Amino acid sequence: GIQLHRVIAAVYFVDIVRRHTHPHSWFLNTPFFVLYVLDRLWWSYAWRTTAEQCSRVPIGRNYMLVTFRTRRQPALRDCIGSDFHMLLKGSPCTEDAHVFTTFRRPKQVAGTWNVGCVVRVFRKPRAGCCFGKTPHTQTMYDDPDRPLHVWGPSQGEMSKKVFAAVNTSSAVCLVGAGSAVNYLIDALVHL
């Protein structure tokens, strides 16, 4: 779906820019589109790192625990549930990095990793010609030794609000299901 949206956005952009009745779009839309493309390229290469000391441990058939070390530790402070984008090295160029909410390693837990995440493994083969047929999370599960590229961390406004609530209030109720276990674990680390 995301690839289709990108193609439609590019076609829409070309349609707007080529109109001679809307010359203002040449001065407004074109620079922003170029800045978007440059920002996307910069993000893809400047923020990408290979996860150090990466480990992928199966938790049953449909879940796995992914742990790794990142040097961008200072950015993990003052928030709960940081997001990291992850992509296996050697994935097709049409495969985007997948975003996962993570938790950090509690200080009392031994280990060389500082970021962890419980990942749901999808096994239904994908349709379409742009991607491999095997879902990305299944490939992560089946090939635990393959290097993993990561981008991040990034936090939203809610990550900071939950952190503030957990650290300033004695009565906080956090609700989550499935992959939300990551932000719940991160919240428990702060208690």
CSV table of C-alpha atoms in Angstrom, one decimal:
chain,number,residue,atom,x,y,z
A,1,GLY,CA,0.0,0.0,0.0
A,2,ILE,CA,2.8,2.5,0.8
A,3,GLN,CA,4.4,2.0,-2.5
A,4,LEU,CA,1.1,2.7,-4.3
A,5,HIS,CA,0.7,5.9,-2.2
A,6,ARG,CA,4.2,7.0,-3.2
A,7,VAL,CA,3.5,6.4,-6.9
A,8,ILE,CA,0.2,8.3,-6.7
A,9,ALA,CA,1.9,11.2,-4.8
A,10,ALA,CA,4.6,11.5,-7.5
A,11,VAL,CA,2.0,11.4,-10.3
A,12,TYR,CA,0.0,14.0,-8.4
A,13,PHE,CA,3.1,16.2,-7.9
A,14,VAL,CA,4.0,16.0,-11.6
A,15,ASP,CA,0.4,16.9,-12.6
A,16,ILE,CA,0.4,20.0,-10.3
A,17,VAL,CA,3.8,21.2,-11.4
A,18,ARG,CA,3.2,20.8,-15.1
A,19,ARG,CA,0.1,23.0,-15.1
A,20,HIS,CA,0.7,26.4,-16.7
A,21,THR,CA,-2.4,27.8,-15.0
A,22,HIS,CA,-0.8,27.3,-11.6
A,23,PRO,CA,2.7,28.9,-11.7
A,24,HIS,CA,2.7,29.4,-8.0
A,25,SER,CA,3.0,25.7,-7.5
A,26,TRP,CA,6.5,25.8,-9.2
A,27,PHE,CA,7.6,28.1,-6.4
A,28,LEU,CA,5.8,26.4,-3.5
A,29,ASN,CA,5.4,22.7,-4.3
A,30,THR,CA,8.6,22.0,-6.1
A,31,PRO,CA,11.0,23.2,-3.4
A,32,PHE,CA,9.2,21.3,-0.7
A,33,PHE,CA,9.1,18.2,-2.7
A,34,VAL,CA,12.9,18.5,-3.4
A,35,LEU,CA,13.5,19.1,0.4
A,36,TYR,CA,11.4,16.0,1.2
A,37,VAL,CA,13.4,13.8,-1.2
A,38,LEU,CA,16.7,15.2,0.2
A,39,ASP,CA,15.5,14.7,3.8
A,40,ARG,CA,14.5,11.2,3.1
A,41,LEU,CA,17.9,10.4,1.5
A,42,TRP,CA,19.8,12.1,4.4
A,43,TRP,CA,17.7,10.1,7.0
A,44,SER,CA,18.3,6.8,5.2
A,45,TYR,CA,22.1,7.1,5.2
A,46,ALA,CA,23.1,9.5,8.0
A,47,TRP,CA,21.0,7.9,10.8
A,48,ARG,CA,21.5,4.3,9.8
A,49,THR,CA,23.7,2.2,12.0
A,50,THR,CA,24.3,-1.6,12.2
A,51,ALA,CA,22.9,-2.9,15.5
A,52,GLU,CA,25.8,-3.9,17.7
A,53,GLN,CA,25.7,-7.1,19.7
A,54,CYS,CA,22.3,-7.9,18.1
A,55,SER,CA,20.4,-10.9,19.4
A,56,ARG,CA,17.1,-12.4,18.2
A,57,VAL,CA,15.6,-15.0,20.5
A,58,PRO,CA,12.3,-16.8,19.6
A,59,ILE,CA,9.5,-16.6,22.2
A,60,GLY,CA,7.2,-19.2,20.8
A,61,ARG,CA,6.3,-19.4,17.1
A,62,ASN,CA,4.8,-15.9,16.7
A,63,TYR,CA,7.0,-13.7,18.8
A,64,MET,CA,10.7,-13.0,19.2
A,65,LEU,CA,12.8,-10.8,21.5
A,66,VAL,CA,15.2,-8.5,19.6
A,67,THR,CA,18.0,-6.9,21.7
A,68,PHE,CA,20.8,-4.7,20.5
A,69,ARG,CA,23.3,-2.0,21.5
A,70,THR,CA,23.0,1.5,20.2
A,71,ARG,CA,25.4,4.4,20.9
A,72,ARG,CA,22.6,6.9,20.8
A,73,GLN,CA,21.8,6.3,24.5
A,74,PRO,CA,21.5,9.9,25.6
A,75,ALA,CA,18.4,10.3,23.3
A,76,LEU,CA,16.7,7.5,25.2
A,77,ARG,CA,16.3,9.6,28.4
A,78,ASP,CA,13.1,11.3,29.5
A,79,CYS,CA,10.7,9.2,27.4
A,80,ILE,CA,9.0,5.8,27.5
A,81,GLY,CA,8.7,3.6,24.4
A,82,SER,CA,11.3,5.0,22.0
A,83,ASP,CA,10.8,4.0,18.4
A,84,PHE,CA,13.5,2.4,16.3
A,85,HIS,CA,13.3,1.6,12.6
A,86,MET,CA,14.7,-1.8,11.8
A,87,LEU,CA,15.7,-3.4,8.5
A,88,LEU,CA,17.7,-6.5,7.8
A,89,LYS,CA,20.9,-5.9,5.8
A,90,GLY,CA,20.5,-7.1,2.2
A,91,SER,CA,16.7,-6.4,2.1
A,92,PRO,CA,15.3,-5.3,-1.3
A,93,CYS,CA,15.5,-1.6,-1.9
A,94,THR,CA,11.7,-1.5,-2.1
A,95,GLU,CA,11.5,-2.7,1.5
A,96,ASP,CA,11.2,0.1,4.0
A,97,ALA,CA,12.6,0.0,7.5
A,98,HIS,CA,9.9,-1.1,9.9
A,99,VAL,CA,9.2,1.0,13.0
A,100,PHE,CA,9.1,-0.8,16.4
A,101,THR,CA,8.4,0.6,19.9
A,102,THR,CA,11.2,-0.5,22.2
A,103,PHE,CA,12.2,-0.6,25.8
A,104,ARG,CA,15.6,0.0,27.4
A,105,ARG,CA,17.5,-2.5,29.5
A,106,PRO,CA,16.9,-2.1,33.2
A,107,LYS,CA,20.1,-1.3,35.1
A,108,GLN,CA,19.8,-4.3,37.3
A,109,VAL,CA,19.7,-6.7,34.3
A,110,ALA,CA,23.1,-7.9,33.1
A,111,GLY,CA,23.9,-7.7,29.4
A,112,THR,CA,25.6,-5.8,26.7
A,113,TRP,CA,22.5,-4.6,25.0
A,114,ASN,CA,20.7,-1.4,25.9
A,115,VAL,CA,17.6,-1.6,23.7
A,116,GLY,CA,15.1,-4.4,23.4
A,117,CYS,CA,11.8,-5.1,21.7
A,118,VAL,CA,9.3,-7.9,21.5
A,119,VAL,CA,8.4,-8.4,17.8
A,120,ARG,CA,5.3,-10.1,16.4
A,121,VAL,CA,6.3,-12.5,13.6
A,122,PHE,CA,4.0,-12.4,10.6
A,123,ARG,CA,4.0,-15.5,8.5
A,124,LYS,CA,1.4,-14.9,5.8
A,125,PRO,CA,3.1,-14.7,2.4
A,126,ARG,CA,2.9,-11.2,0.8
A,127,ALA,CA,1.4,-10.6,-2.6
A,128,GLY,CA,2.9,-8.2,-5.1
A,129,CYS,CA,6.0,-8.1,-7.2
A,130,CYS,CA,7.9,-5.3,-5.4
A,131,PHE,CA,8.7,-7.3,-2.3
A,132,GLY,CA,9.9,-10.7,-1.4
A,133,LYS,CA,7.2,-13.1,-0.6
A,134,THR,CA,8.4,-13.8,2.9
A,135,PRO,CA,7.4,-11.1,5.5
A,136,HIS,CA,10.2,-9.1,6.9
A,137,THR,CA,9.5,-10.2,10.5
A,138,GLN,CA,9.6,-13.9,9.5
A,139,THR,CA,13.0,-13.4,7.8
A,140,MET,CA,14.2,-11.7,11.0
A,141,TYR,CA,13.0,-14.8,12.9
A,142,ASP,CA,14.3,-17.4,10.5
A,143,ASP,CA,17.8,-15.8,10.0
A,144,PRO,CA,18.9,-14.6,13.5
A,145,ASP,CA,22.6,-14.1,12.4
A,146,ARG,CA,21.8,-11.6,9.6
A,147,PRO,CA,22.9,-8.1,10.5
A,148,LEU,CA,20.2,-5.6,11.4
A,149,HIS,CA,20.3,-1.9,10.4
A,150,VAL,CA,18.6,0.5,12.9
A,151,TRP,CA,17.6,4.1,12.7
A,152,GLY,CA,16.6,6.0,15.9
A,153,PRO,CA,15.7,6.5,18.5
A,154,SER,CA,12.7,8.8,17.9
A,155,GLN,CA,10.1,9.8,20.3
A,156,GLY,CA,6.7,11.3,20.0
A,157,GLU,CA,4.9,13.7,22.3
A,158,MET,CA,3.1,10.8,24.0
A,159,SER,CA,6.4,9.1,25.0
A,160,LYS,CA,7.4,12.2,27.0
A,161,LYS,CA,3.9,12.6,28.5
A,162,VAL,CA,3.9,8.9,29.7
A,163,PHE,CA,7.4,9.4,31.2
A,164,ALA,CA,6.3,12.5,33.0
A,165,ALA,CA,3.2,10.8,34.4
A,166,VAL,CA,5.0,7.7,35.5
A,167,ASN,CA,7.7,9.8,37.3
A,168,THR,CA,5.4,12.3,38.9
A,169,SER,CA,2.2,10.4,39.8
A,170,SER,CA,1.6,7.5,42.1
A,171,ALA,CA,-1.5,6.4,40.2
A,172,VAL,CA,-1.0,5.7,36.5
A,173,CYS,CA,-2.9,3.2,34.5
A,174,LEU,CA,-1.3,2.1,31.3
A,175,VAL,CA,-3.2,-0.1,28.9
A,176,GLY,CA,-1.8,-2.1,26.0
A,177,ALA,CA,-2.1,-5.3,24.0
A,178,GLY,CA,0.1,-7.2,21.7
A,179,SER,CA,3.2,-5.2,20.6
A,180,ALA,CA,2.3,-2.6,23.2
A,181,VAL,CA,4.1,-4.8,25.7
A,182,ASN,CA,7.3,-2.9,24.7
A,183,TYR,CA,6.1,0.4,26.1
A,184,LEU,CA,4.6,-1.3,29.1
A,185,ILE,CA,8.0,-3.0,29.9
A,186,ASP,CA,9.7,0.4,29.4
A,187,ALA,CA,7.2,2.0,31.8
A,188,LEU,CA,7.9,-0.7,34.4
A,189,VAL,CA,11.6,-0.1,34.1
A,190,HIS,CA,11.0,3.5,35.3
A,191,LEU,CA,9.0,2.5,38.4
